[in-house]
GROMACS .gro file of C-alpha atoms in nm:
model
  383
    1UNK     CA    1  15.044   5.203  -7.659
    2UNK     CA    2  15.348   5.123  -7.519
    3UNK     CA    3  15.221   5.277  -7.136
    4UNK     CA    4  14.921   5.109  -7.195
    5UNK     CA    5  15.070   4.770  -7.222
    6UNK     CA    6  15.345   4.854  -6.966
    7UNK     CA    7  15.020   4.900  -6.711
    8UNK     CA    8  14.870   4.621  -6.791
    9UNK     CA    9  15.191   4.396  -6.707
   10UNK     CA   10  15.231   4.613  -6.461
   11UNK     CA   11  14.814   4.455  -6.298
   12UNK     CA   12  14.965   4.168  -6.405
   13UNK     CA   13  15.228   4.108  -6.203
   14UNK     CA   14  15.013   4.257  -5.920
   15UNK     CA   15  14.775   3.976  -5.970
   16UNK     CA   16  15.060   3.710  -5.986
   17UNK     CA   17  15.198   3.825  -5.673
   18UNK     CA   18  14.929   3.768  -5.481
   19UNK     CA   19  14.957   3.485  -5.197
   20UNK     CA   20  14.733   3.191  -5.258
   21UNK     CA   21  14.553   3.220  -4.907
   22UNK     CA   22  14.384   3.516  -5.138
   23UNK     CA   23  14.236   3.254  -5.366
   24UNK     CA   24  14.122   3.068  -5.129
   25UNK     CA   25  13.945   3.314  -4.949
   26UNK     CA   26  13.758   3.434  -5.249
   27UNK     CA   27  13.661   3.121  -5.312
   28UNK     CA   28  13.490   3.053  -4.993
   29UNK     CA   29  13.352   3.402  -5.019
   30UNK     CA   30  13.172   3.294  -5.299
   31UNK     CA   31  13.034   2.956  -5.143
   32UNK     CA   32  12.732   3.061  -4.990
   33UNK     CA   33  12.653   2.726  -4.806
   34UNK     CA   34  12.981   2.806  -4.708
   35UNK     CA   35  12.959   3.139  -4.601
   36UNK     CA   36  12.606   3.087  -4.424
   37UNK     CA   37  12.768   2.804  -4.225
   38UNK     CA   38  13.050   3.055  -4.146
   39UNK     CA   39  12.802   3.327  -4.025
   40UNK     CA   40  12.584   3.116  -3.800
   41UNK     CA   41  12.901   2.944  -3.639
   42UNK     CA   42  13.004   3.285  -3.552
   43UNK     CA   43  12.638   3.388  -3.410
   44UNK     CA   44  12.690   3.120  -3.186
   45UNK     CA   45  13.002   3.217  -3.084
   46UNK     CA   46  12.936   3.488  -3.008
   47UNK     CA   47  12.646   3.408  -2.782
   48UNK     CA   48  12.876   3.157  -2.618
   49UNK     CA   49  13.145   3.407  -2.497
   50UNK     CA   50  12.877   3.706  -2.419
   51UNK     CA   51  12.709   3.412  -2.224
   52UNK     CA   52  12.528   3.540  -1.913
   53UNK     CA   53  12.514   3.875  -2.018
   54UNK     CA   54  12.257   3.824  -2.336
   55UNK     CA   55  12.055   3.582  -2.142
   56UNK     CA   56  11.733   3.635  -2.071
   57UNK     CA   57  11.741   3.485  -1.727
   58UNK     CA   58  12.026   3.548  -1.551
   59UNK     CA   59  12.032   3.194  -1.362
   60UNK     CA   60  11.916   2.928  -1.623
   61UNK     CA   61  12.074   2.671  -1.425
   62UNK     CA   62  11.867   2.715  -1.066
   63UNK     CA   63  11.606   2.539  -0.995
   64UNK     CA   64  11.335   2.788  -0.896
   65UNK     CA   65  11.088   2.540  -0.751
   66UNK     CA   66  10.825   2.701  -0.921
   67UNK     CA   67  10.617   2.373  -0.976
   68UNK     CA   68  10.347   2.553  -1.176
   69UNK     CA   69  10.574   2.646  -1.427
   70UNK     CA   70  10.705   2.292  -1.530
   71UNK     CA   71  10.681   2.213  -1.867
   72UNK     CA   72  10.488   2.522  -2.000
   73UNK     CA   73  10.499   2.563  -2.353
   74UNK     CA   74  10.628   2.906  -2.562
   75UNK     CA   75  10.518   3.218  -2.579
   76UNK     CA   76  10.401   3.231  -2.170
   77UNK     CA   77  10.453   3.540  -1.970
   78UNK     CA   78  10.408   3.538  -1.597
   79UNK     CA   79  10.447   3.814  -1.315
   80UNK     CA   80  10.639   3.808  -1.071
   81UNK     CA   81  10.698   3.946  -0.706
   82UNK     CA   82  11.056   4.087  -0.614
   83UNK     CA   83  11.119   4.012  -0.243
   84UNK     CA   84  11.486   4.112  -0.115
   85UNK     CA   85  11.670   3.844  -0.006
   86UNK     CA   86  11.739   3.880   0.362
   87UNK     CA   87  12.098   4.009   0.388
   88UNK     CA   88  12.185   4.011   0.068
   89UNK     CA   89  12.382   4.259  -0.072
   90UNK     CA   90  12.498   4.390  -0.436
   91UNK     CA   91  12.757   4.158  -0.569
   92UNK     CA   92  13.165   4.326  -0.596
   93UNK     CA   93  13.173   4.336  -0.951
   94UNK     CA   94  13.342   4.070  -1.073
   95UNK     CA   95  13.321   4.030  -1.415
   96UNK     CA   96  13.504   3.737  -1.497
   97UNK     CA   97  13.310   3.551  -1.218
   98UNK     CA   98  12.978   3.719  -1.353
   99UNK     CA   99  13.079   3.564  -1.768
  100UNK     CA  100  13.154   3.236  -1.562
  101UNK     CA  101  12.906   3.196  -1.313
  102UNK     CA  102  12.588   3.474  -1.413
  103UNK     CA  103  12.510   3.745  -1.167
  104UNK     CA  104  12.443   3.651  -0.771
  105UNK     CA  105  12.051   3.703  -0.733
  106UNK     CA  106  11.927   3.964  -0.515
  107UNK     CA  107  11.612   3.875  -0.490
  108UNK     CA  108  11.359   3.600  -0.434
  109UNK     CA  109  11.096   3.574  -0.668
  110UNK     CA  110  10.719   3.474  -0.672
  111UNK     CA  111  10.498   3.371  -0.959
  112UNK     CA  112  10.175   3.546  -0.944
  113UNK     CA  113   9.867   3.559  -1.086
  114UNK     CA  114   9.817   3.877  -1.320
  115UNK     CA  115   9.671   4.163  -1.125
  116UNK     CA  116   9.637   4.025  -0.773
  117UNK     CA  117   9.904   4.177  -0.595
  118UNK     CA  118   9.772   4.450  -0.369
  119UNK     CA  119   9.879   4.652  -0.052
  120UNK     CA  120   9.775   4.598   0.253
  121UNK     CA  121   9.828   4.880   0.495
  122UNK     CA  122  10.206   4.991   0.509
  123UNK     CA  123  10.389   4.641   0.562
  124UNK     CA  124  10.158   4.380   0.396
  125UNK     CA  125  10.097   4.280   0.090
  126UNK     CA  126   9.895   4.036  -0.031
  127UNK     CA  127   9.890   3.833  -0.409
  128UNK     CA  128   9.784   3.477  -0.525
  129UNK     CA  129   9.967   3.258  -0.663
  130UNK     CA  130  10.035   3.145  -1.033
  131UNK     CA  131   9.876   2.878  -1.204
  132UNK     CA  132   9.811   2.727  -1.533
  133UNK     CA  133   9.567   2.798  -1.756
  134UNK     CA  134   9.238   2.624  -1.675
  135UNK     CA  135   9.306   2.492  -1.359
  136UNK     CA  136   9.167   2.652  -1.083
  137UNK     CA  137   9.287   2.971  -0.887
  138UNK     CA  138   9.503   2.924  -0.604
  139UNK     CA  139   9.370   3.065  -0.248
  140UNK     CA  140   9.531   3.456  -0.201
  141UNK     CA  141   9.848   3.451   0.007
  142UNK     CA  142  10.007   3.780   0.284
  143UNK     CA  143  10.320   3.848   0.349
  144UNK     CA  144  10.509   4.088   0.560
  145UNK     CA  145  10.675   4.352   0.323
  146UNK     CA  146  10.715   4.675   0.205
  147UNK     CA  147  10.833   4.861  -0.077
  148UNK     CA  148  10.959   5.189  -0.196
  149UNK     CA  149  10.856   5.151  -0.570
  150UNK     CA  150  10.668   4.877  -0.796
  151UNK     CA  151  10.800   4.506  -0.742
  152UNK     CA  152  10.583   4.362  -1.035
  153UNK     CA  153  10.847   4.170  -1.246
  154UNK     CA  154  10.714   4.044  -1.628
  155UNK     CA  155  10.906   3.775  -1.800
  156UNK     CA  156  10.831   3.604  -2.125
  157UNK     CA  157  10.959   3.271  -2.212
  158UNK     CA  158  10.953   3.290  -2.550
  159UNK     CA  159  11.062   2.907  -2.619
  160UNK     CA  160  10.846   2.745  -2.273
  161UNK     CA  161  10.982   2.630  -1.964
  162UNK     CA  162  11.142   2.240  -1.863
  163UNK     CA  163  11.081   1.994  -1.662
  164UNK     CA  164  11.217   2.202  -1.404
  165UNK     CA  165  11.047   2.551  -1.422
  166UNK     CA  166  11.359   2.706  -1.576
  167UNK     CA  167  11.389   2.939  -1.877
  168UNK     CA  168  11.432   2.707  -2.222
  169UNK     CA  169  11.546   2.981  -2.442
  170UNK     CA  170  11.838   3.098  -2.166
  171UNK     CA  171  11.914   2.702  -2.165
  172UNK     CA  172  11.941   2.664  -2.542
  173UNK     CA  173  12.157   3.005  -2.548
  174UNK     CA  174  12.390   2.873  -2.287
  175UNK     CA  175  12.476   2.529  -2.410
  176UNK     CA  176  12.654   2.673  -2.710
  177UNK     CA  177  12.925   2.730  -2.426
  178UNK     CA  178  12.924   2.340  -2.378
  179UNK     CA  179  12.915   2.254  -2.735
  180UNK     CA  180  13.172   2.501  -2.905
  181UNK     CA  181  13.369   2.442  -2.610
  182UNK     CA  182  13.421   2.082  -2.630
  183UNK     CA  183  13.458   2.105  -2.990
  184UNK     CA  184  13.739   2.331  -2.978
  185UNK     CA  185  13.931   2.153  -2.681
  186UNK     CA  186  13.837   1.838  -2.897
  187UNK     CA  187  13.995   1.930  -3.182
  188UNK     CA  188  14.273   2.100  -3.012
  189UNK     CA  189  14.398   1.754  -2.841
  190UNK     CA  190  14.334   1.587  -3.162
  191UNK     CA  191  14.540   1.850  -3.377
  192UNK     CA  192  14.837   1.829  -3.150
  193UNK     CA  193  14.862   1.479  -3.041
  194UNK     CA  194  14.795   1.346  -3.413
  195UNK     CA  195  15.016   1.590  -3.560
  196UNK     CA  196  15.258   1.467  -3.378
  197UNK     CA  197  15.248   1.035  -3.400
  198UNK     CA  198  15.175   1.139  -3.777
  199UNK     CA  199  15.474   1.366  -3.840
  200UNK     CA  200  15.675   1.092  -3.632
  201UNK     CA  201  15.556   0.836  -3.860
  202UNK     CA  202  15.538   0.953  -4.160
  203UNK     CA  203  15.927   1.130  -4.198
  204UNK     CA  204  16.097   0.812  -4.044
  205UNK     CA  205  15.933   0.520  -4.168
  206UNK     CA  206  16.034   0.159  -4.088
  207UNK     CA  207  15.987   0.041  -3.755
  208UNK     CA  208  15.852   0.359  -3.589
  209UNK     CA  209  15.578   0.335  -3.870
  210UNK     CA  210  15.502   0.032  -3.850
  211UNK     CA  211  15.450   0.089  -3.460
  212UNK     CA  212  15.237   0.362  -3.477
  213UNK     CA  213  15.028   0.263  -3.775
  214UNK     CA  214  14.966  -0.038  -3.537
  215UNK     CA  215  14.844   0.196  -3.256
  216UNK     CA  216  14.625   0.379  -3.522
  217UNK     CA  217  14.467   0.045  -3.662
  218UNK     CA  218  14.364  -0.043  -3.319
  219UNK     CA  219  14.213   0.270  -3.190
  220UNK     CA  220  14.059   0.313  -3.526
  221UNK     CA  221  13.886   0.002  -3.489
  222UNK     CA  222  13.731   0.070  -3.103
  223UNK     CA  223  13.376   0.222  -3.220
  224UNK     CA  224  13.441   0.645  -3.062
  225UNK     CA  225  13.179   0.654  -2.797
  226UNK     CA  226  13.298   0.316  -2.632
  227UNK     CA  227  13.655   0.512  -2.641
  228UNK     CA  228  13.484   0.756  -2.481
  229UNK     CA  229  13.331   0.564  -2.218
  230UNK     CA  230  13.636   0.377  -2.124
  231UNK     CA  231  13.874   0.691  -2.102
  232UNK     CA  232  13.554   0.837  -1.889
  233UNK     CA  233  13.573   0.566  -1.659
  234UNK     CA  234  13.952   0.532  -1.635
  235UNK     CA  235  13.957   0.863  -1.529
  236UNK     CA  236  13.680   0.785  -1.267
  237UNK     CA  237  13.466   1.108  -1.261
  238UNK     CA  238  13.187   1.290  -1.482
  239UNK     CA  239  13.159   1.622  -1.613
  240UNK     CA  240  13.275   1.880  -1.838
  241UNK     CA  241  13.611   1.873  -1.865
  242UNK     CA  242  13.643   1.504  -1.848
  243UNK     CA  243  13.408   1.503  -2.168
  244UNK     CA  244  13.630   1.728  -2.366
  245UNK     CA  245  13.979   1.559  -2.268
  246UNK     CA  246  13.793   1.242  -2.365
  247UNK     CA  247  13.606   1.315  -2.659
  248UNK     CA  248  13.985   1.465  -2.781
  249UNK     CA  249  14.172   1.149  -2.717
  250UNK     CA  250  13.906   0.968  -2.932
  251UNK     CA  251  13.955   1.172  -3.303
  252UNK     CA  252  14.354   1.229  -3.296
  253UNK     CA  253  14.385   0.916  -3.561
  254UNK     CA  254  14.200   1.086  -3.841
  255UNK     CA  255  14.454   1.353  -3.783
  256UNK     CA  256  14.746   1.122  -3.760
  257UNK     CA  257  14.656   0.952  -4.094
  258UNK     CA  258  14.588   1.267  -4.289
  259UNK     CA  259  14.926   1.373  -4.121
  260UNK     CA  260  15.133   1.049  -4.227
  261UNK     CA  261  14.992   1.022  -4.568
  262UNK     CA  262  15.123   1.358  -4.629
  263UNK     CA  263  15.479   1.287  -4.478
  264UNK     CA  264  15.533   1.041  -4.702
  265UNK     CA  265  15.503   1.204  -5.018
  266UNK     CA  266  15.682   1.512  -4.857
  267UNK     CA  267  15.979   1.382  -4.721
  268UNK     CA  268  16.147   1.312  -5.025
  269UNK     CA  269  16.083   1.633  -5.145
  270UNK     CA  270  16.355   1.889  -5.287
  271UNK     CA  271  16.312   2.102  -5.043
  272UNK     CA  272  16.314   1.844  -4.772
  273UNK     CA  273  16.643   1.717  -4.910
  274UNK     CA  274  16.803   2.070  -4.931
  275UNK     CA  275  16.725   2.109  -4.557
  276UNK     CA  276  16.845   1.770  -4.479
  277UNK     CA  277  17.192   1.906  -4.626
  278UNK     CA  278  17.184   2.234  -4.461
  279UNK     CA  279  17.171   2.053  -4.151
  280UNK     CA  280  16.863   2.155  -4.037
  281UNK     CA  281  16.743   1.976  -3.723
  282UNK     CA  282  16.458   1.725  -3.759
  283UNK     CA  283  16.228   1.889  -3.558
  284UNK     CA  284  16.256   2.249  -3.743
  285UNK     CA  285  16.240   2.041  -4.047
  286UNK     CA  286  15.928   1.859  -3.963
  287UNK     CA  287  15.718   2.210  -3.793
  288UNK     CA  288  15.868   2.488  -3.982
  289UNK     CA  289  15.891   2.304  -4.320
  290UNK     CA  290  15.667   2.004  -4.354
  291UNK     CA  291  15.362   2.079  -4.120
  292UNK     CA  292  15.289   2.421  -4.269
  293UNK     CA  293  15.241   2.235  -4.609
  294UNK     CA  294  14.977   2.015  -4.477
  295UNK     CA  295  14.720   2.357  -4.350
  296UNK     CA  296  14.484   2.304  -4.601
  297UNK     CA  297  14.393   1.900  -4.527
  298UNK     CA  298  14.412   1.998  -4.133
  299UNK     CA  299  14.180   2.281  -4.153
  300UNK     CA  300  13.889   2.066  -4.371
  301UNK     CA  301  13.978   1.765  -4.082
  302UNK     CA  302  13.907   2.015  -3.820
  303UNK     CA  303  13.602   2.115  -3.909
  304UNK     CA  304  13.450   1.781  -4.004
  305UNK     CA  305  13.625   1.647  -3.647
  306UNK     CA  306  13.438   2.007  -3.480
  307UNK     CA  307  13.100   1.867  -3.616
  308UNK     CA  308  13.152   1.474  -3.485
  309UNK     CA  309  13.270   1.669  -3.140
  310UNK     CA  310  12.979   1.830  -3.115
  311UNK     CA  311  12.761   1.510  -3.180
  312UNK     CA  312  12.935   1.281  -2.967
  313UNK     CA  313  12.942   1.476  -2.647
  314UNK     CA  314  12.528   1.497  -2.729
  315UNK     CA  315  12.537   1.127  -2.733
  316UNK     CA  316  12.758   1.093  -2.428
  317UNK     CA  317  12.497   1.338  -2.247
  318UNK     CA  318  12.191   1.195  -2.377
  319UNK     CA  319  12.346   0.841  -2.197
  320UNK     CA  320  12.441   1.023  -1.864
  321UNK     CA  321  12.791   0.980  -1.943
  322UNK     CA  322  12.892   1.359  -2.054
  323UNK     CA  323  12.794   1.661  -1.898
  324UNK     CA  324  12.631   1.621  -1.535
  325UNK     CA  325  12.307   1.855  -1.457
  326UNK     CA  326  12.212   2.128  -1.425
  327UNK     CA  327  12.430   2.231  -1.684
  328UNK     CA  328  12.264   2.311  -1.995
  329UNK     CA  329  12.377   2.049  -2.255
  330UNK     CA  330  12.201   1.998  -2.526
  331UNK     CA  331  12.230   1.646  -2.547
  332UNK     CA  332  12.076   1.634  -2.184
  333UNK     CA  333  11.822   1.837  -2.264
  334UNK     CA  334  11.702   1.598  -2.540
  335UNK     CA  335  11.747   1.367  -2.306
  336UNK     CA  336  11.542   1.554  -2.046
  337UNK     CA  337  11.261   1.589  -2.350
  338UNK     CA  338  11.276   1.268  -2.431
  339UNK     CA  339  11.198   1.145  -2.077
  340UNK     CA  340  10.839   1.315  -2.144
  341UNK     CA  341  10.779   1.231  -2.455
  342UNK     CA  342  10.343   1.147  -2.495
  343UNK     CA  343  10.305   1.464  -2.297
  344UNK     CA  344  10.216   1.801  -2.445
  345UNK     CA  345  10.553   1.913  -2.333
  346UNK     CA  346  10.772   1.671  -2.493
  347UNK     CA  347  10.787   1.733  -2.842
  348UNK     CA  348  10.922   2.115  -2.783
  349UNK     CA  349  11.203   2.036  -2.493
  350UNK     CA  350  11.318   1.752  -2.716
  351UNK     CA  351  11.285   1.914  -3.065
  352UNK     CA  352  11.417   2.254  -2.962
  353UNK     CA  353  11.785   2.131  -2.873
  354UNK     CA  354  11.767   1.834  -3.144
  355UNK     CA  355  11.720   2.110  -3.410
  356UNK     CA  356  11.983   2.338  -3.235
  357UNK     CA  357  12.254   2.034  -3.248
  358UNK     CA  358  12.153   1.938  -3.631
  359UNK     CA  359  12.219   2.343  -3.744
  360UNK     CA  360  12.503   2.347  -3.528
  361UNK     CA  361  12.672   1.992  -3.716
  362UNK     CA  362  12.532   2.126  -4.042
  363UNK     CA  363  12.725   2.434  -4.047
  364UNK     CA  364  13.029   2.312  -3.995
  365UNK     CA  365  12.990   2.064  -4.258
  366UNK     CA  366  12.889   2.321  -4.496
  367UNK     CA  367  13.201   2.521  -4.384
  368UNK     CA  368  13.378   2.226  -4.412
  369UNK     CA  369  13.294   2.120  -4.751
  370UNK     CA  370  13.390   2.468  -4.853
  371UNK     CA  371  13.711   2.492  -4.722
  372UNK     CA  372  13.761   2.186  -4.909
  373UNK     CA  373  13.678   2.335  -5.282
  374UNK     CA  374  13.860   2.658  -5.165
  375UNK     CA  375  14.206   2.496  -5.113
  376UNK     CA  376  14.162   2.214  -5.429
  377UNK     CA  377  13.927   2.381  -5.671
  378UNK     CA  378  14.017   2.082  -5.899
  379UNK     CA  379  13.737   1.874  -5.649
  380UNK     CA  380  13.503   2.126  -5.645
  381UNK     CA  381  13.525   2.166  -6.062
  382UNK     CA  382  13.491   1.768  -6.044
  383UNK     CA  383  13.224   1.737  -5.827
   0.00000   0.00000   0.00000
């Protein structure tokens, strides 16, 4: 009896010595909104750093100039003819620059018609041309080549081509680059530069406070995408890293209010006090002390601030004002959809990356939402 008992305080303990991040992560385990948010942000993740290499064309971002292909819907495979590119030669095997830029084409490709490509003689060949269903065959073209082995290339697009011949699918796979990316340099600026005026104003109060509550109020007030568009055109020039610094410099408040609020019911704290008479200096105080209290508030913030991140920069695109072509935004390629909207093609290109955004935003708000009940079960018990 007694080494029964003696075990059982002995689990006991065990289970009271746990941390309380091991609460927290069973309870988002068991949030399966949660958890399915969780598991398609990191799909998408990691198709945004395998990028070029899980693509299924290599150059989504070229215009091929193959004007029969524009705005094709899904499902369309097409043949092509390989031609070597005069005096090209195999690329040195650069990885990083192959992740970064996709792999250096070797060879120029023709869209042809399925099953005319035929020899002629030992250095011609001769194929016509690809075009759409039911419009009529193009005239047979020759060319001077000749080849050691079969240069009939199939492709599928699976999702339908753009405006522009390219790939949709590659497109939609590579803009998760774009959007995770600016989210996470997003909330990165915001975390650090709200953290800070927060902390600032929150542990010394009076006039510091009432300063930077000021600066708060009045870049609370300016609407986020006119922020945007102002810092955009202060820093007079367009692309993608001028969309993440500004998109960052437009959500630090939320983080400095969370931040602040928190500061002042910490500061007066016991253990604030007994560091205070230690003679701990303010800054260890503030980061090793007060900040490390406040990880559960700034981790929900994140998220929710990863989700408006992700929607803004679409919005930014979408006006011309984000991301530049031919990168593959998905803002600007609802944009580009939108354009040809009352065509056949422009319910696909503009629904395709408008659902891709909305699962994107929804996941982190579900993720969100549970990180929330995981670190204050009180509010999910409530709710």
């Amino acid at each position: 009896m007694a080494t029964t008992a003696a075990l059982a305080g002995a689990a006991l303990t065990a289970a009271q010595a746990r941390p309380p991040g091991y609460y927290v992560r069973q309870r988002l385990l068991q949030n399966k909104p949660a958890l399915a948010g969780l598991l398609f942000i990191a799909l998408c993740t990691l198709i945004a750093l395998l990028g070029y290499w899980v693509l299924p064309d290599s150059s989504p971002n070229a215009n091929h100039g193959f004007v029969a292909l524009q705005k094709q819907p899904p499902g369309l495979t097409v043949q092509f003819l390989r031609l070597p590119v005069a005096g090209s030669a195999p690329a040195a095997g650069n990885i990083f620059t192959t992740w970064l830029h996709g792999r250096e084409p070797q060879f120029e490709e023709i869209a042809i018609a399925p099953g005319s490509y035929r020899t002629l003689g030992a250095d011609s060949v001769e194929y016509r041309p690809w075009t759409a269903p039911g419009t009529a065959p193009a005239p047979p073209q020759r060319i001077k080549a000749s080849f050691t082995h079969s240069p009939i290339h199939s492709f599928t697009h699976w999702l339908g081509t753009d405006k522009a011949g390219r790939d949709t699918l590659s497109r939609l796979l590579l803009g998760t680059r774009i959007s995770l990316g600016i989210g996470f340099v997003a909330v990165l600026i915001s975390l650090v530069l709200g953290m800070a005026i927060g902390a600032l104003a929150g542990y010394f109060g009076g006039w510091v406070d009432s300063l930077l509550l000021g600066l708060m109020t009045v870049v609370w007030s300016i609407p986020g995408i006119m922020l945007v568009i102002a810092i955009s055109l202060a820093l007079d020039s367009k692309g993608v890293w001028v969309s993440f610094v500004a998109v960052g410099l437009t959500m630090w408040v939320d983080v400095a209010r969370v931040v602040r609020g928190q500061m002042l019911s910490l500061r007066s704290a016991t253990f604030v006090e007994a560091g205070r008479v230690l003679g701990l200096p303010t800054h260890r105080l503030i980061a090793r002390h007060l900040l490390p209290n406040m990880r559960g508030p700034l981790i929900v913030l994140a998220t929710s601030n990863f989700a408006a991140a992700i929607l803004l920069e679409a919005g930014l695109s979408f006006l011309g004002l984000g991301v530049q072509p031919p990168a593959p935004s998905w803002g600007l390629m609802v944009k580009e959809g939108y354009d040809l909207l009352g065509t056949e093609a422009g319910l696909w290109l503009t629904l395709l990356p408008g659902t891709a955004i909305s699962l994107l935003v929804l996941s982190f708000n579900l993720l969100g939402n549970g990180l929330r009940d995981a670190y204050d079960p009180k509010t999910a018990v409530n709710g």
